[in-house]
Coordinates of C-alpha atoms and ligand atoms in Angstrom, one line a residue:
X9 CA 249.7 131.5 118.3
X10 CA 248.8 128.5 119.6
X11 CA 246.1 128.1 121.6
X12 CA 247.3 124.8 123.8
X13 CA 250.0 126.9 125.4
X14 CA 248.1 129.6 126.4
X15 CA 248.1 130.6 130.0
X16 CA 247.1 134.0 130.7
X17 CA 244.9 136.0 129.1
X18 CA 242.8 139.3 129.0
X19 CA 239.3 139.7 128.6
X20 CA 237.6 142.3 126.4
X21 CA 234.0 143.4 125.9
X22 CA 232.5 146.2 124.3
X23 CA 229.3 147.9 124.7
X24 CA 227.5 150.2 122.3
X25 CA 225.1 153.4 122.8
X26 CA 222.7 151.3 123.0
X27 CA 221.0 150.7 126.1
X28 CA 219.1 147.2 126.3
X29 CA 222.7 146.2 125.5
X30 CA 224.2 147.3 129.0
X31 CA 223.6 143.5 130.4
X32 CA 225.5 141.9 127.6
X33 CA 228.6 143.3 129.0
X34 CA 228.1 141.5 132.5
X35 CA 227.1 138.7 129.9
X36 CA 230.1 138.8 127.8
X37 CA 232.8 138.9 131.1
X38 CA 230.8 136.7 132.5
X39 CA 231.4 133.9 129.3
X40 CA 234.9 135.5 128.7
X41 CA 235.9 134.3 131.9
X42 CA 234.0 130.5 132.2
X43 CA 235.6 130.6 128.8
X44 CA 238.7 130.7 130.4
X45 CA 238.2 128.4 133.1
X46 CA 237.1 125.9 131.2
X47 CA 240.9 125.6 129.5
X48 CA 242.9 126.6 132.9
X49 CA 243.7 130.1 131.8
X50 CA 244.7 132.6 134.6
X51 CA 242.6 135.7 133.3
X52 CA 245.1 138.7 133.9
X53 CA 243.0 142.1 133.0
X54 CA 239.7 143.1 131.8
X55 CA 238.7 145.6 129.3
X56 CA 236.0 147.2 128.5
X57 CA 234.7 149.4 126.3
X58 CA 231.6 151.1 127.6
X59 CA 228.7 152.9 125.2
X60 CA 231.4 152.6 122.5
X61 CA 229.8 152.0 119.0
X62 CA 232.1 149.7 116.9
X63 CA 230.9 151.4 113.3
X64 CA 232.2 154.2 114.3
X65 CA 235.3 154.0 115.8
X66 CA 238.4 151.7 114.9
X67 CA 239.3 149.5 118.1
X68 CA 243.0 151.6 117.9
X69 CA 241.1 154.3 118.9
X70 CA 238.8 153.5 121.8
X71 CA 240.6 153.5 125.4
X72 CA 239.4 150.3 126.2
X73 CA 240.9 148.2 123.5
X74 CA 244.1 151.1 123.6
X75 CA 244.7 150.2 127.1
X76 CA 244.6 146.3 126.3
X77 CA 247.3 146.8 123.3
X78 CA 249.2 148.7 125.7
X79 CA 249.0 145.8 128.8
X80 CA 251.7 143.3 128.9
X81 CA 251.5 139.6 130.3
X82 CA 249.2 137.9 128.1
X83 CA 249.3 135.9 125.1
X84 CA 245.3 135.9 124.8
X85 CA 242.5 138.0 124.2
X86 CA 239.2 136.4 125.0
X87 CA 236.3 138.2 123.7
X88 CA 232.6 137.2 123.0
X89 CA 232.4 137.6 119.4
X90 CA 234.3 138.8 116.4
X91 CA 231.6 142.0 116.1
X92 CA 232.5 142.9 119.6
X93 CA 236.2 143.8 118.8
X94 CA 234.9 144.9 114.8
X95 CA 232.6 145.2 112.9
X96 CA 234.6 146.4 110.0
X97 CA 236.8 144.1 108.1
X98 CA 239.7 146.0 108.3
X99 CA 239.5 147.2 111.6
X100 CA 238.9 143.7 112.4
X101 CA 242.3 142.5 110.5
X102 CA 244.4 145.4 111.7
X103 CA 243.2 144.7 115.5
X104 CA 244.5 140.9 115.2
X105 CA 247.4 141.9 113.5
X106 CA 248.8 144.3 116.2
X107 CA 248.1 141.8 118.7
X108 CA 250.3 138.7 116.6
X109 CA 253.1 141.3 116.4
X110 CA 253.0 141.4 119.9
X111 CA 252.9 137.4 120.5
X112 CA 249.1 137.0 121.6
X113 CA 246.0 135.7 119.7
X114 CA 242.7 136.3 119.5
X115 CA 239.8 133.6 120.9
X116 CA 236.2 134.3 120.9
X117 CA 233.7 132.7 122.9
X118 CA 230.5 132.7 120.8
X119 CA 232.7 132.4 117.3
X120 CA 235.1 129.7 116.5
X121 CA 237.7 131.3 115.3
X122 CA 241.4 130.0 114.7
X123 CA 243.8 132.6 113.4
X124 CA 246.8 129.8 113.6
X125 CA 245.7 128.2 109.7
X126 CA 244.5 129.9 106.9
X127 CA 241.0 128.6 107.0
X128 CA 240.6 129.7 110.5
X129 CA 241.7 133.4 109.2
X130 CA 239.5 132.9 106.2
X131 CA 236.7 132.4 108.7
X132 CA 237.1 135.1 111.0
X133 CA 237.6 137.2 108.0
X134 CA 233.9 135.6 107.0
X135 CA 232.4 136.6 110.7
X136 CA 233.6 140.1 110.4
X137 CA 231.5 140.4 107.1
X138 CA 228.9 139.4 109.0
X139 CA 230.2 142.1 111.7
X140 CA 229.7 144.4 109.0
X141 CA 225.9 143.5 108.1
X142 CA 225.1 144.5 111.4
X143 CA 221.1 145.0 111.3
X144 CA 220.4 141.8 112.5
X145 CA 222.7 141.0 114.6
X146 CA 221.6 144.2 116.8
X147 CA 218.5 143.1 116.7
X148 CA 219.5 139.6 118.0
X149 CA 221.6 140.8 120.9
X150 CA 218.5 143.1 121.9
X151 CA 216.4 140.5 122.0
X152 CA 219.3 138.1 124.1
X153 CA 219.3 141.1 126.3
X154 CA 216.2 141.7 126.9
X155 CA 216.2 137.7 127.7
X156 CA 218.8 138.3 130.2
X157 CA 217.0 141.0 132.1
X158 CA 214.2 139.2 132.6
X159 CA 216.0 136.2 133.5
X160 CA 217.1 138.5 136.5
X161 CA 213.5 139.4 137.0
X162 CA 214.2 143.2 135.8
X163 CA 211.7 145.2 133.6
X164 CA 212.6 145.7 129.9
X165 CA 210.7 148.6 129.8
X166 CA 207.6 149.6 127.6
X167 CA 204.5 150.3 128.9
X168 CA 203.5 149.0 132.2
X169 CA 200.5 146.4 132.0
X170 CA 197.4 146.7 133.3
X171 CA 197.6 145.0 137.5
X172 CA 201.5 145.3 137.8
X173 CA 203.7 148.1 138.3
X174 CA 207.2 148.4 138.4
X175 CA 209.5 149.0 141.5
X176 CA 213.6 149.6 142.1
X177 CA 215.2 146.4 141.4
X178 CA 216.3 145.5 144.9
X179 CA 219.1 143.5 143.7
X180 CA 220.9 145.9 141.9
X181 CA 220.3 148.5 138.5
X182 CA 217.4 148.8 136.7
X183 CA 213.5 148.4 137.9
X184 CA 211.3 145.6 138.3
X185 CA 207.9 144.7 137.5
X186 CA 205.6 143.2 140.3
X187 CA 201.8 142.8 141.0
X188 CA 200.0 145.6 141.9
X189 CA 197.9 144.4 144.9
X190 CA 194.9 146.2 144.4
X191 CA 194.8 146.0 140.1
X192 CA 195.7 142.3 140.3
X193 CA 192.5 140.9 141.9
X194 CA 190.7 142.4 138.8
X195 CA 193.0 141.3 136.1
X196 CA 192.0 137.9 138.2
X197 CA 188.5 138.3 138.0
X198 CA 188.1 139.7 134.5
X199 CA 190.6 136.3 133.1
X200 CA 188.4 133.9 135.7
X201 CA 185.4 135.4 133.8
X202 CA 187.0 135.1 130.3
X203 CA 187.6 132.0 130.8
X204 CA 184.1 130.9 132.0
X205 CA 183.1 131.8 128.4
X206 CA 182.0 135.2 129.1
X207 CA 182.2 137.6 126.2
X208 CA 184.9 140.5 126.0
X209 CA 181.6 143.0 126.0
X210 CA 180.5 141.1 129.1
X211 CA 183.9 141.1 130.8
X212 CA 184.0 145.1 130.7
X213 CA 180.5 145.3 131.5
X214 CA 181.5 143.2 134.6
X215 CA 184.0 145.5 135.8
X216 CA 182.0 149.2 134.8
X217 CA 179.5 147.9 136.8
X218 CA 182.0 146.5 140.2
X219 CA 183.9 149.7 139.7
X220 CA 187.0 148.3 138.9
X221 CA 190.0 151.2 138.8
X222 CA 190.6 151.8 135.1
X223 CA 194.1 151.6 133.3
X224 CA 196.7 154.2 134.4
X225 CA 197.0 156.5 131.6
X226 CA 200.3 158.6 130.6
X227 CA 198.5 160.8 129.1
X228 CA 195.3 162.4 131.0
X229 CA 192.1 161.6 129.3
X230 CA 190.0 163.6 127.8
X231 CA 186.7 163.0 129.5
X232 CA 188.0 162.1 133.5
X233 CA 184.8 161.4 134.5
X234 CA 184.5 158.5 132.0
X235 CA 184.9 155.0 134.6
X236 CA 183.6 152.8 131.5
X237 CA 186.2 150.0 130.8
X238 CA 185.9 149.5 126.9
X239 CA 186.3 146.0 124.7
X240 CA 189.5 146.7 123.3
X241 CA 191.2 147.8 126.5
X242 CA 189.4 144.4 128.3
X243 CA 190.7 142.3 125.0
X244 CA 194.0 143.9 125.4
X245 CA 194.5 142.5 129.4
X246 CA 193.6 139.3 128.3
X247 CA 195.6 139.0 125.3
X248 CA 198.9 139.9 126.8
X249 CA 201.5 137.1 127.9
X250 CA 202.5 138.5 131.1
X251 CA 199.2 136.8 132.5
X252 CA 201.3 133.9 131.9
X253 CA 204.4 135.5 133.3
X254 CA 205.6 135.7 129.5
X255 CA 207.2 138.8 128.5
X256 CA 206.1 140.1 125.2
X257 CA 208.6 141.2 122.4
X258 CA 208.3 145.2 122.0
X259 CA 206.3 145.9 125.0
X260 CA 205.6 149.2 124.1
X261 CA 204.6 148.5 120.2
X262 CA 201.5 146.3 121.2
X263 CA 199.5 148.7 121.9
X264 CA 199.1 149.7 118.4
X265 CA 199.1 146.0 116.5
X266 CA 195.7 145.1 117.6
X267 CA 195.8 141.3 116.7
X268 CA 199.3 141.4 118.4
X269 CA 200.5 137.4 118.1
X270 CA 200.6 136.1 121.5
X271 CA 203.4 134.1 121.3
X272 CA 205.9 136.6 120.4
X273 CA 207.1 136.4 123.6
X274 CA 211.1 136.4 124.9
X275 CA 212.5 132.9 124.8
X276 CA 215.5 131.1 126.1
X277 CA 218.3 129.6 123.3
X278 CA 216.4 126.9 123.2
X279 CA 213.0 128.7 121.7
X280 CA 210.8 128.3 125.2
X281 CA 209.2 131.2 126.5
X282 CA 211.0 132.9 130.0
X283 CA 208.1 133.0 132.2
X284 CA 209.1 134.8 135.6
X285 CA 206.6 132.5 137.8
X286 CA 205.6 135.8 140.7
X287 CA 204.3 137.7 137.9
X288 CA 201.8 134.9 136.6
X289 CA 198.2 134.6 137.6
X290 CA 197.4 131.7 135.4
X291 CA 199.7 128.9 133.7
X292 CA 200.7 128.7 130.1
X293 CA 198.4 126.5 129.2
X294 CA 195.2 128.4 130.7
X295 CA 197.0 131.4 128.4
X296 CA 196.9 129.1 125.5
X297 CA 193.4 128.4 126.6
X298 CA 192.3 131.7 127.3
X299 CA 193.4 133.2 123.4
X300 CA 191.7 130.2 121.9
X301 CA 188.4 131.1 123.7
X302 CA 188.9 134.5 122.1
X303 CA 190.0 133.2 119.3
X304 CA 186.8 131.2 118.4
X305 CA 184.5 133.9 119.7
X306 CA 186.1 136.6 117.3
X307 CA 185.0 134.0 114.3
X308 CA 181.4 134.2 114.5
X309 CA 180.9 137.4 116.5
X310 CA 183.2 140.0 115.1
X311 CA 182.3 139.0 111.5
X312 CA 180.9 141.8 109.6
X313 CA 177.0 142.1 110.0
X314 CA 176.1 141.4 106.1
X315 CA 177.9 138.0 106.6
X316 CA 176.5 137.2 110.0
X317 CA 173.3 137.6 108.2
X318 CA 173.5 134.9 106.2
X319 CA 173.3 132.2 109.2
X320 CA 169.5 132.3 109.4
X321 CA 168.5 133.6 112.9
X322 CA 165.5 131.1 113.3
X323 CA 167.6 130.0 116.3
X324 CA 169.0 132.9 117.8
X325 CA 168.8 132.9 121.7
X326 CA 166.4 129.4 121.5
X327 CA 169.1 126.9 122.5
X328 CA 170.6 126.2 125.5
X329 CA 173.7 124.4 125.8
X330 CA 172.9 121.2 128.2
X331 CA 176.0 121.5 130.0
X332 CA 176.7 125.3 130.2
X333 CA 173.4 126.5 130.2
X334 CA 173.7 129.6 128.4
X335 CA 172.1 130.0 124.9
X336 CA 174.2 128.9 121.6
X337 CA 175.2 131.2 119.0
X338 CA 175.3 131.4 115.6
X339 CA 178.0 130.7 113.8
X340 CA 179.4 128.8 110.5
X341 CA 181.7 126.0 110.4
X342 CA 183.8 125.4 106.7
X343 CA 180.7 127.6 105.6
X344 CA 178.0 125.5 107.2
X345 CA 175.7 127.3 109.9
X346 CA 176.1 125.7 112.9
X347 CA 175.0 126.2 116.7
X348 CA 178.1 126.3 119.3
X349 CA 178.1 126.8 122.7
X350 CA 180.7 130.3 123.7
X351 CA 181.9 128.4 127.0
X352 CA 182.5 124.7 126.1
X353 CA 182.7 125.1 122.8
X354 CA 180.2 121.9 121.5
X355 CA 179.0 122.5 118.1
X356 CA 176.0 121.4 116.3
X357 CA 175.8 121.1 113.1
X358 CA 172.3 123.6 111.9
X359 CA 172.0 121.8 108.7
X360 CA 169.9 118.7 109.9
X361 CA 169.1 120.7 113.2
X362 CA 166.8 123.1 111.2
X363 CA 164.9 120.8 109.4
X364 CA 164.6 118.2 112.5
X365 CA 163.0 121.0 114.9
X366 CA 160.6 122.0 111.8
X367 CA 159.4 118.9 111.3
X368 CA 159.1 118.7 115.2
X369 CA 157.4 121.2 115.5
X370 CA 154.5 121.1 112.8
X371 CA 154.2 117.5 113.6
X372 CA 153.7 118.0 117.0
X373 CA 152.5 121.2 117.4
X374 CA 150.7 122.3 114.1
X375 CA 147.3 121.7 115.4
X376 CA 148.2 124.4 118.9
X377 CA 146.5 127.5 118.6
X378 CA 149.0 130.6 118.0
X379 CA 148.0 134.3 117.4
X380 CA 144.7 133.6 116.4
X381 CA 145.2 130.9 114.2
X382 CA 147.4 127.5 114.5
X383 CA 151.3 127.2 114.2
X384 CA 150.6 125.4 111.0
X385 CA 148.7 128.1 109.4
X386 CA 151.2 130.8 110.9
X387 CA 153.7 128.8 109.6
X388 CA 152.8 128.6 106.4
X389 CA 151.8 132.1 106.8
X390 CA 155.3 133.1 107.8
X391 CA 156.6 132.1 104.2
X392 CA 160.6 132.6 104.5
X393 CA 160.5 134.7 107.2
X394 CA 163.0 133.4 109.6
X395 CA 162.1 136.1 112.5
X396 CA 158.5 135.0 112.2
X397 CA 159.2 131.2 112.3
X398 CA 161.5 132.2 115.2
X399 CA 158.7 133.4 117.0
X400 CA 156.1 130.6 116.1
X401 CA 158.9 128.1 117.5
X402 CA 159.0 130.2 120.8
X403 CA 155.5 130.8 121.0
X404 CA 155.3 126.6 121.6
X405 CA 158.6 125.9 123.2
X406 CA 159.3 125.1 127.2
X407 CA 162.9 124.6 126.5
X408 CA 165.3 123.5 124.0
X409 CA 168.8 122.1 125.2
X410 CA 171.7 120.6 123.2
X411 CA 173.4 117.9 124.5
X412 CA 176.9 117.2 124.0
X413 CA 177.4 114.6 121.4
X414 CA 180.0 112.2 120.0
X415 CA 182.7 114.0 118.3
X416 CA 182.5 113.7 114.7
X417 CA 179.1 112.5 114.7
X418 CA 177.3 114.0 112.1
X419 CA 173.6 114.3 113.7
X420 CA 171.9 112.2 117.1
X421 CA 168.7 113.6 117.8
X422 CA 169.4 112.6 121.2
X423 CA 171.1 115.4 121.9
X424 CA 168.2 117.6 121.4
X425 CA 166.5 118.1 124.6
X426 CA 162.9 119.2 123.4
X427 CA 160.1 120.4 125.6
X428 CA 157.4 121.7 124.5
X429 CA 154.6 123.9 126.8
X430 CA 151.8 121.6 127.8
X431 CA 149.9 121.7 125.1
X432 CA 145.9 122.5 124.4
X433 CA 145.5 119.4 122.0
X434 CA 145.5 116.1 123.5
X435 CA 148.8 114.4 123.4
X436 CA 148.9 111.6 120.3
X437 CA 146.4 114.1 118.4
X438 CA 148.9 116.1 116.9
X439 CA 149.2 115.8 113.2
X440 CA 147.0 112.5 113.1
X441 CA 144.2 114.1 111.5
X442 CA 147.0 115.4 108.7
X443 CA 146.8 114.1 105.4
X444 CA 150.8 114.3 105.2
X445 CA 153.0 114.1 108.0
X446 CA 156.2 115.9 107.5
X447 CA 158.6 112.9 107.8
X448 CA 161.3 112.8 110.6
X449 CA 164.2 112.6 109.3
X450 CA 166.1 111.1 112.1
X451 CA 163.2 108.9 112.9
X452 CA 164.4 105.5 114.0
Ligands
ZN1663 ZN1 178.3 124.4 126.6

């Protein structure tokens, strides 16, 4: 055959059992005939081969592909790929064979193949090995499928997520997801609130409390009188693409892969995620934003408690972040304790920060009375106790803010804010009378 004098041809697609596959037929008449056009072929009959699985039965014997051998007229078969007319060798051979006897050839839209030279055969030959490893490949056109679908705004099906449900798909088969009215304001609220900085805790607190309608359940719950939204059903609204409009890979498998990666979302050919814009509520980027926010706070807070406890909690709930006012949190940073701020993120570094307000603080303030005694004698009273320095520290402080600072600096005491109640020893009297000042080491 060859292929510059061909003028009419015959398309032929083939579907198997299974179903996410039912677009790629559409799909592959749809290329099979742009195909076509593109060379100023007259396309003369299409064939199809519906739920049809290709492992199991020879193209000779599937009406379809029967009907096509039996059609006269043409002198090419268009299909998608090789593995859609075989995905056995022989059945592969045997299929192009009959159609050479009868003077037409075989062009494929995905595959180049060229049965006119004996490389071209050798190829073909090659693709219908590959026919024949067939894992893969199904898993690929699944996924191309699934692509499709929601490139047409249907649902792909799995479970539905929390402040959508799904409709009839007014445009033809299938459903479709949209935003449930009522459920959508509080997926709003709970990602406004998430990304404020709010904890996950704090989130479902939020909506317990506002009597937000829980999760639709398929299977009835146990206690029905339970209205308490929990972490991991919070985490799991805010971790899941669709906020972005992004459709996840195996809907209906995230529930159980708790850490589910984000970003294995459908994506076009060209690797971007499909985002179907009217099912958004934020952009991609605020996504991105959100899961590094809850990222960062896993870190620190979901640590196991014996590690937490090795960041000492001298200044547990005592700093305020400047700028966010809400109180820092412990944390480490490459192993080094640090303060950070759960909403904008500033960290400060506790190594300096420890010593700096200790020195402050018995400098300052070791003269103030405190339970009885003074903060110096309490202090060195308190030994190692972190708790009990913790609560000498509070016993004199006003306020303690941290400032943002220069990124990469590696300590400003002018981003400590440090107020201390007004005091009972006359200002400038502090520590003068002591034989040794403890030295400031940021003084200067
Ligand atoms: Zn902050």
């Amino acid at each position: 055959m060859n292929i510059s004098r061909v003028r009419r041809c015959v398309l032929y697609a083939r579907l198997s059992v299974t179903k996410e596959e039912s677009v790629s037929i559409a799909r592959q008449l749809e290329a099979g005939r742009r195909y076509a056009e593109a060379r100023g072929w007259e396309v003369v009959g299409e064939y199809i081969d519906d739920g049809v699985s290709a492992t199991v039965n020879s193209p000779e014997d599937r009406k379809g592909w029967a009907a096509l051998v039996a059609a006269d007229g043409f002198d090419a078969v268009v299909i998608w790929k090789v593995d859609r007319l075989a995905r056995r060798v022989l059945d592969f051979l045997h299929a192009d064979d009959t159609l050479q006897k009868r003077g037409a050839g075989l062009v494929a839209v995905e595959d180049p193949i060229d049965m006119t030279s004996p490389q071209g055969r050798a190829f073909a030959v090659m693709l219908a090995v590959f026919g024949e490893m067939e894992a893969e490949g199904i898993r690929a056109r699944v996924r191309a499928a699934r692509a499709h679908l929601i490139k047409d705004g249907r649902f792909v099906g799995g479970g539905i997520p929390y402040g959508y449900r799904s409709t009839a798909n007014p445009d033809g088969p299938g459903r479709m997801l949209v935003k449930d009215p009522e459920r959508i304001r509080w997926l709003g609220e709970a990602v406004r609130l998430a990304q404020r900085g709010e904890t996950v805790n704090a989130v479902a607190t939020w909506l317990t409390d506002r009597g937000a309608p829980l999760p639709i359940r398929r299977k009835p719950r146990l206690d029905p009188g339970n209205v308490a939204w929990n972490r991991q059903t919070v985490e799991q609204l805010l971790r899941n693409p669709i906020l972005a409009g992004m459709t996840p890979h195996n809907p209906g498998r995230a529930r159980s892969d708790k850490r589910a990666d984000p970003f294995a979302v459908v994506r076009d050919p060209h690797g971007v995620p499909v985002i179907d814009e009217s099912l958004a509520i934020i952009t991609f980027d605020e996504f991105t934003q959100v899961q590094r926010i809850l990222d960062a706070r896993d870190s620190p807070q979901s640590r196991k408690r014996p590690e937490r406890d090795t960041t000492s909690p001298f200044l547990s709930r005592v700093a305020l972040c400047d700028d966010c006012d809400v109180f820092m949190y412990r944390g480490t940073n490459q192993k080094k304790p640090v303060l950070y701020c759960p909403k904008c993120r500033q960290t400060l570094s506790r190594v300096p920060l420890d010593p700096h307000l200790t020195n402050r603080l018995l400098a300052e303030r070791g003269d103030e009375p405190c339970a009885g005694s003074t903060v110096q004698d309490r202090w060195d009273a308190a030994g190692t106790d972190e708790l009990a320095r913790r609560e000498i520290l509070r016993t004199q402080l006003e306020s303690l803010r941290i400032r943002r600072g220069v990124v990469g600096r590696y300590f400003d005491a002018e981003r400590v804010l440090l107020r201390w109640r007004p005091g009972t020893v006359p200002a400038g009297a502090h520590g003068a009378a002591r034989a040794k000042p403890a030295p400031t080491p940021t003084a200067g």
